[in-house]
XYZ file of C-alpha atoms in Angstrom:
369
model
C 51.667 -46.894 -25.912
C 49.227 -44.113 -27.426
C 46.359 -46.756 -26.348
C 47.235 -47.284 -22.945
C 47.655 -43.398 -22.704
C 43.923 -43.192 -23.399
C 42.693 -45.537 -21.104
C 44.838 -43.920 -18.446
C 43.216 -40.542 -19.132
C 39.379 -41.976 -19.421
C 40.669 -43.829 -15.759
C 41.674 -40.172 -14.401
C 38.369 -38.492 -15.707
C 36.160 -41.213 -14.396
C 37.897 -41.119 -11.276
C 37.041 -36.973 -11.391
C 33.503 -37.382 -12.210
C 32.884 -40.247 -9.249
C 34.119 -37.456 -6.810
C 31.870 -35.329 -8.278
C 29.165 -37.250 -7.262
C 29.711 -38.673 -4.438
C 30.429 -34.783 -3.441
C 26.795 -33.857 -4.357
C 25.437 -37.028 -2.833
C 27.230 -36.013 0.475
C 25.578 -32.253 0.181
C 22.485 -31.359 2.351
C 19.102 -31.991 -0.001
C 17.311 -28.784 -0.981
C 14.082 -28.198 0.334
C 11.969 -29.182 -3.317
C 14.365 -32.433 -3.065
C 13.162 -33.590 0.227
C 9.120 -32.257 -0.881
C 8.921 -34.492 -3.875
C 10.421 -37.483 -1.461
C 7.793 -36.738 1.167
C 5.015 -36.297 -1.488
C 6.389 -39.990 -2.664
C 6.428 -41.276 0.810
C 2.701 -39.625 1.998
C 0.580 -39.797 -1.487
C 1.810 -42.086 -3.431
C 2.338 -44.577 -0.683
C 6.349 -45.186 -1.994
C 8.690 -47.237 -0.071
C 11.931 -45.964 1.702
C 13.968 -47.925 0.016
C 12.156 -46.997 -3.631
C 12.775 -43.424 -2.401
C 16.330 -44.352 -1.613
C 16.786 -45.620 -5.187
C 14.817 -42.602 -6.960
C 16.403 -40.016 -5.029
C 20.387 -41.736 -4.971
C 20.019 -41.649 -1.163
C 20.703 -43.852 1.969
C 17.398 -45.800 3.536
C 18.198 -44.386 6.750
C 18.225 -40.560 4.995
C 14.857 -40.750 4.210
C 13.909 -42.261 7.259
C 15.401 -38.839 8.960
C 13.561 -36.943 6.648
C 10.274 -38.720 7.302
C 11.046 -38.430 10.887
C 12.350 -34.717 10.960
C 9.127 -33.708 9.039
C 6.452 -35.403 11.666
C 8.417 -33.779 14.577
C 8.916 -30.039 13.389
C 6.577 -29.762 10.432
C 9.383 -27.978 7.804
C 11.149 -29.574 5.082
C 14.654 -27.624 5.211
C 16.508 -28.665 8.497
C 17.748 -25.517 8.783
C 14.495 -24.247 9.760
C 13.730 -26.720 12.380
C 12.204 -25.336 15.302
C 14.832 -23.823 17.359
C 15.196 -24.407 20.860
C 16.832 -21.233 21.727
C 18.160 -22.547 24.914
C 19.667 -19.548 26.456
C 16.083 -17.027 24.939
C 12.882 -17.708 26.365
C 9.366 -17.504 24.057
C 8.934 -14.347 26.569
C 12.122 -12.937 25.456
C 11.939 -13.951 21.828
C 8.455 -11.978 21.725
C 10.272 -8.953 23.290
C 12.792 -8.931 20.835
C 10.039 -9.135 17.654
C 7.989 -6.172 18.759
C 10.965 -4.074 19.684
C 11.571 -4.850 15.807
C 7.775 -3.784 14.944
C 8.076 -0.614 17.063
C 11.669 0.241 15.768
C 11.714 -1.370 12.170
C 15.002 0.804 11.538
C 16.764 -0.453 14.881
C 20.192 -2.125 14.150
C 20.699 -5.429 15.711
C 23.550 -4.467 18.153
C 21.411 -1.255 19.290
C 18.414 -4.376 19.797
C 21.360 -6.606 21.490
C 22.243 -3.691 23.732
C 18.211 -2.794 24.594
C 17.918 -7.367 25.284
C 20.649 -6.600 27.850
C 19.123 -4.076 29.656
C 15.689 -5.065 29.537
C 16.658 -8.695 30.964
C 20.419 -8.436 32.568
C 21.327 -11.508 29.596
C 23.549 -10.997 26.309
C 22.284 -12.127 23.203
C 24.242 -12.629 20.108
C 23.625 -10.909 16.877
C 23.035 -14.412 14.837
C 20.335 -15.118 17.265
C 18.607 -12.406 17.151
C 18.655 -12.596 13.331
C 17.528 -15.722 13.435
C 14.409 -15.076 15.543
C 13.331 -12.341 12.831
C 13.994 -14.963 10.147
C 11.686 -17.324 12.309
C 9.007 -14.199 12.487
C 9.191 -13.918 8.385
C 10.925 -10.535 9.158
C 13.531 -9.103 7.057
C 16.212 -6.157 6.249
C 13.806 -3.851 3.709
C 14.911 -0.238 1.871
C 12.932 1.784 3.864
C 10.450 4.447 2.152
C 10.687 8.296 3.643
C 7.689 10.103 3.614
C 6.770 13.427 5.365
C 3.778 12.953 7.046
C 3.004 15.517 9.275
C -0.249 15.225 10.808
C -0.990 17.062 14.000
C -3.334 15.453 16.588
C -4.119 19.101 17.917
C -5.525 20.167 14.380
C -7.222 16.717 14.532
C -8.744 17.878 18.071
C -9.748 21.365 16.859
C -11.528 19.935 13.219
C -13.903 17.558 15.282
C -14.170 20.093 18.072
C -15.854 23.023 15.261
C -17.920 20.292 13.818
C -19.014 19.403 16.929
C -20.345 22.617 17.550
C -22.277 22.753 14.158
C -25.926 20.647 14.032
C -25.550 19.244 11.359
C -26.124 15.681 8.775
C -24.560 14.311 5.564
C -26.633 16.462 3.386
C -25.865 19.530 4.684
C -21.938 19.511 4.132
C -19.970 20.108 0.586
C -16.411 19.399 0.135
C -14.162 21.313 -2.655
C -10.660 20.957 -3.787
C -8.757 21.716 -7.191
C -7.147 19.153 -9.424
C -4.801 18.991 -12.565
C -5.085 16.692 -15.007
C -3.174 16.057 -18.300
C -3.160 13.029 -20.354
C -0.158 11.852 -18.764
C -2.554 10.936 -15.465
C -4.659 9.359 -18.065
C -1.679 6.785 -19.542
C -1.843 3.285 -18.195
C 1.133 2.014 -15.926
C 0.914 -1.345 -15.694
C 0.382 -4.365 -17.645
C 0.765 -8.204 -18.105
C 4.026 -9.616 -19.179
C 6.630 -12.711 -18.842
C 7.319 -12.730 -14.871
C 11.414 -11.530 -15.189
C 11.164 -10.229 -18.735
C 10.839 -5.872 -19.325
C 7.448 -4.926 -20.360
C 7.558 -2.244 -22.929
C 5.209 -0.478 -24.575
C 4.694 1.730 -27.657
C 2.733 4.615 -26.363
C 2.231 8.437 -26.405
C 5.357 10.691 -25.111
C 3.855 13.985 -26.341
C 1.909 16.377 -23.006
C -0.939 17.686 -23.827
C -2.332 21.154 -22.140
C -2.894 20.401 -18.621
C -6.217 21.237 -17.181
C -7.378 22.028 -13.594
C -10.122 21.804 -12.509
C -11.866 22.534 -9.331
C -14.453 20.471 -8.088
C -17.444 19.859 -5.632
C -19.315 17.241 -3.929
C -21.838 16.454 -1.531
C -23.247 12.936 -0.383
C -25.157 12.286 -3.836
C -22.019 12.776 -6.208
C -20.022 15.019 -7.849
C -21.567 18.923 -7.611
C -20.216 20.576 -10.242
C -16.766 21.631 -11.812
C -15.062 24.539 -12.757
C -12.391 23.996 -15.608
C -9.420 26.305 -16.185
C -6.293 25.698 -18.246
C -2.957 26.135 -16.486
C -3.795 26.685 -12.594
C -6.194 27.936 -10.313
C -5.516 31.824 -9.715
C -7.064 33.184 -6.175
C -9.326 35.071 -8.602
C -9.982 32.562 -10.262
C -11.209 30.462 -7.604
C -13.060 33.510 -6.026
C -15.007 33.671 -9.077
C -15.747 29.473 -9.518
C -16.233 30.000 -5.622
C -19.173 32.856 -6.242
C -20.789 31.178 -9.678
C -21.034 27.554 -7.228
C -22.915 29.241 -4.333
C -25.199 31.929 -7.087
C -26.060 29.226 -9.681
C -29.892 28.212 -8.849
C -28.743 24.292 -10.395
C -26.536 23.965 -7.847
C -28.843 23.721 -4.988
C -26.733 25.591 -1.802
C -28.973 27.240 0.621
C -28.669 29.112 3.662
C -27.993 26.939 6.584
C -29.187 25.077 8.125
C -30.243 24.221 4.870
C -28.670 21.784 2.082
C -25.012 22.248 1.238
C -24.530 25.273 3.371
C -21.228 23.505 5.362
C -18.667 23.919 2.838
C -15.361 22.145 3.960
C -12.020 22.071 2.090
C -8.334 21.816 2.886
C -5.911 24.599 3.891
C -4.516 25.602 1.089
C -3.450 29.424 0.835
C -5.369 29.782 -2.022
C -8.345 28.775 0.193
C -7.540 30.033 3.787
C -8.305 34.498 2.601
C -9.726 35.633 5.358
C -11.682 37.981 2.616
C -13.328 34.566 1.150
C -14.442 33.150 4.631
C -15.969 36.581 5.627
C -17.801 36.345 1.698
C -19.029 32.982 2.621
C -20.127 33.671 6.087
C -21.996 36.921 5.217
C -24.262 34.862 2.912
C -25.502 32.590 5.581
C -22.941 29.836 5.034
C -20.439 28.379 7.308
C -16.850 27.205 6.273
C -14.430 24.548 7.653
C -10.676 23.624 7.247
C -9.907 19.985 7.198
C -6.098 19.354 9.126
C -3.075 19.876 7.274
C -2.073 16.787 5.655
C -5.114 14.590 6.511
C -6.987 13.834 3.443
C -7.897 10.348 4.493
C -11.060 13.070 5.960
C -11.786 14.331 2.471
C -14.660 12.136 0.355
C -13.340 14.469 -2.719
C -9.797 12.911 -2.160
C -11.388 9.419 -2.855
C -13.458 10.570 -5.693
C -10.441 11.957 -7.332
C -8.985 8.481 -7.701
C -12.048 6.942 -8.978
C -11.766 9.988 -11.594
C -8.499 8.845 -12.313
C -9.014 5.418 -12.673
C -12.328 6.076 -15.266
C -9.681 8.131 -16.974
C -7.291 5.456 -17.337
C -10.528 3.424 -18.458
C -11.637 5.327 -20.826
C -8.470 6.957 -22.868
C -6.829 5.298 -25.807
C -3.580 6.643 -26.192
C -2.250 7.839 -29.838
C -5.386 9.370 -31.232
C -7.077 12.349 -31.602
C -8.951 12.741 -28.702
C -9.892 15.293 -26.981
C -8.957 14.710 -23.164
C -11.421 17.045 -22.230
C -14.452 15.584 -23.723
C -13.524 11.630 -22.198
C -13.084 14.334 -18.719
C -16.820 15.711 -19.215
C -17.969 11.848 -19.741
C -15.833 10.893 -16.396
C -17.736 13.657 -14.345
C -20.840 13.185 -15.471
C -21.125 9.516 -14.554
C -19.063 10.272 -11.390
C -22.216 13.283 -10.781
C -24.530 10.067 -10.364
C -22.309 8.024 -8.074
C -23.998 8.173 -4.291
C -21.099 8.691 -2.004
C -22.809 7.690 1.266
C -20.039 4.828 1.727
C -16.829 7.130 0.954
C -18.139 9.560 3.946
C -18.638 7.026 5.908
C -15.483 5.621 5.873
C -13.940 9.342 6.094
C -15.569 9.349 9.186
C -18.771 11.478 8.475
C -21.630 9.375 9.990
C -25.080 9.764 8.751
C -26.467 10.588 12.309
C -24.444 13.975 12.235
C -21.371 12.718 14.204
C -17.896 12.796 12.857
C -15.577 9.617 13.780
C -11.856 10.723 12.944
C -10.802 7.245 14.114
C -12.714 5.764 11.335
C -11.269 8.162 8.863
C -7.407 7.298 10.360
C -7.860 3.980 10.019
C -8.017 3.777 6.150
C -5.443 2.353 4.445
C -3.250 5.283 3.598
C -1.584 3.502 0.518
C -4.559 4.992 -0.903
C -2.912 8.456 -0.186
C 0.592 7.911 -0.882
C 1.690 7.406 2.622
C 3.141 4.110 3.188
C 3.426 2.820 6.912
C 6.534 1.547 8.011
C 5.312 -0.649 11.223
């Protein structure tokens, strides 16, 4: 009795696992499936009915995927080209740069804009299959002020317009901070979905601004001041720059007498633009929020990077002394290129579309379409 209790139970299991399989043979093939069949069909010059054998599928299934594959070109039939009978190629264009234009449009506000634009409904799943098609898809979306002003664009170009001028004659200034925090690396190579970690410093060290200047040939000269820049402070960086023979700025139209910088408060006293004016010396204020037109705001990430280069974290150095190494090699670095691509040609003509066009990753902007 007990045996034919077990043979009655292996019978039921069997039975169990058969409809197992014969449920996974009746499932769609995933994509890799159907690529390793193909690969066996096309390169290695396999047989259908081989394939049929290897893969525990009908002849006539790999015939359809032979067949599906030299028609539409894809391996999942899911992604098979689409006929779209009731949405034209005109209409399915329309609907992916409405997308591009208006990446945070919701589909029924798109459905509602389809109907209006071309008296025709359109159903949700279509149109999210037509951004599927267009490798477009639902993202977190990024919010970034960016407030740039074409007016202040207008007026910039406009005053340097009015200024003769070339590459030599202009110097651009701005202030920095810098701890060894900026100097700590922040990424490195690891297992692809393992945590990297790393043992590394935790301790700040004094922070140190600086403020800085450059001209076509490199970087000026720097001013160094712990904590930040004071408006007498920078008055008196501002006065030692333009006095100090080694620094080379003459009257204009003579070298470095154009001094540009950004419009920062502790820049824009009218008692510092008179100062500069009265020694023969003109002064310019890039737009707010544009420092895609500032070489400086390049040179400051090539500082960075050096930094990140050059500092070995838990030791006793001195930040400051791999900083005066970084700047001196950076005061040899010819930065005809960088002004260049912020705009600032070498005939004397200044190109803010060149300067817009960068890409403003660079910055910290990120662009959304």
């Amino acid at each position: 009795m007990l045996k034919i209790q077990t043979i009655y139970c292996n019978v039921i299991y069997l039975k169990k696992e058969m409809e197992k399989i014969q449920e996974e043979l009746h499932k769609h093939a995933h994509a890799n499936t159907r690529a390793h069949c193909l690969y066996g069909f096309y390169a290695l010059g396999k047989k259908k009915s081989e394939l049929a054998t290897l893969f525990h599928k009908d002849k006539k299934t790999i015939g359809n995927w032979v067949k599906h594959y030299e028609i539409t070109g894809n391996l999942n039939p899911s992604l098979r080209n689409t006929t779209h009978t009731k949405v034209t190629q005109n209409q399915r264009d329309w609907i992916i740069q409405l997308f591009k234009k208006k990446p945070v449009l919701f589909q029924r506000e798109a459905a509602r804009l389809f109907f209006v634009e071309f008296s025709q409904s359109i159903s949700l799943s279509s149109i999210g299959r037509i951004l599927r098609e267009a490798n477009m898809t639902r993202q977190v979306l990024e919010r970034r002020a960016i407030q740039v002003s074409l007016i202040d664009i207008v007026r910039f170009t406009k005053e340097l317009a009015e200024i003769p001028w070339m590459v030599h004659n202009l110097v651009f200034l701005d202030e920095i901070s810098i701890d060894n925090t900026d100097m700590w690396r922040t990424r490195g190579y690891g297992v692809k979905g393992d945590r990297l970690y790393f043992r590394g410093e935790f301790s700040r060290k004094v922070r140190t601004s600086l403020l800085c200047f450059c001209d076509v040939e490199g970087m000026t000269n720097c001013y160094v001041t712990e904590g930040t820049f004071t408006r007498e402070i920078f008055v008196n960086c501002l006065r030692s720059f333009i006095l100090e023979k080694q620094n080379g700025v003459n009257v204009y139209p003579g070298r470095r007498s154009i001094f540009i910088m950004d419009g920062a408060k502790i820049h824009t006293d009218e008692n510092i633009t008179l100062y500069l004016r009265s020694l023969g010396l003109y002064v310019l204020f890039l737009p707010a929020y544009s420092p895609y037109f500032n070489p400086i705001e390049i040179l400051f990430g090539i500082m960075k990077q050096h930094l990140k280069s050059s500092y070995v974290e838990n030791t006793k150095q001195d930040p400051k002394v791999i900083l005066g190494k970084v700047i001196k090699q950076l005061s040899k670095k010819n930065l005809s290129d960088i002004f260049r691509k912020c705009g600032y040609g070498e005939n004397g003509i200044f190109n803010p579309g060149v300067g817009v066009s960068q890409d403003l990753d660079w910055y910290g902007f990120k662009r959304v379409a």
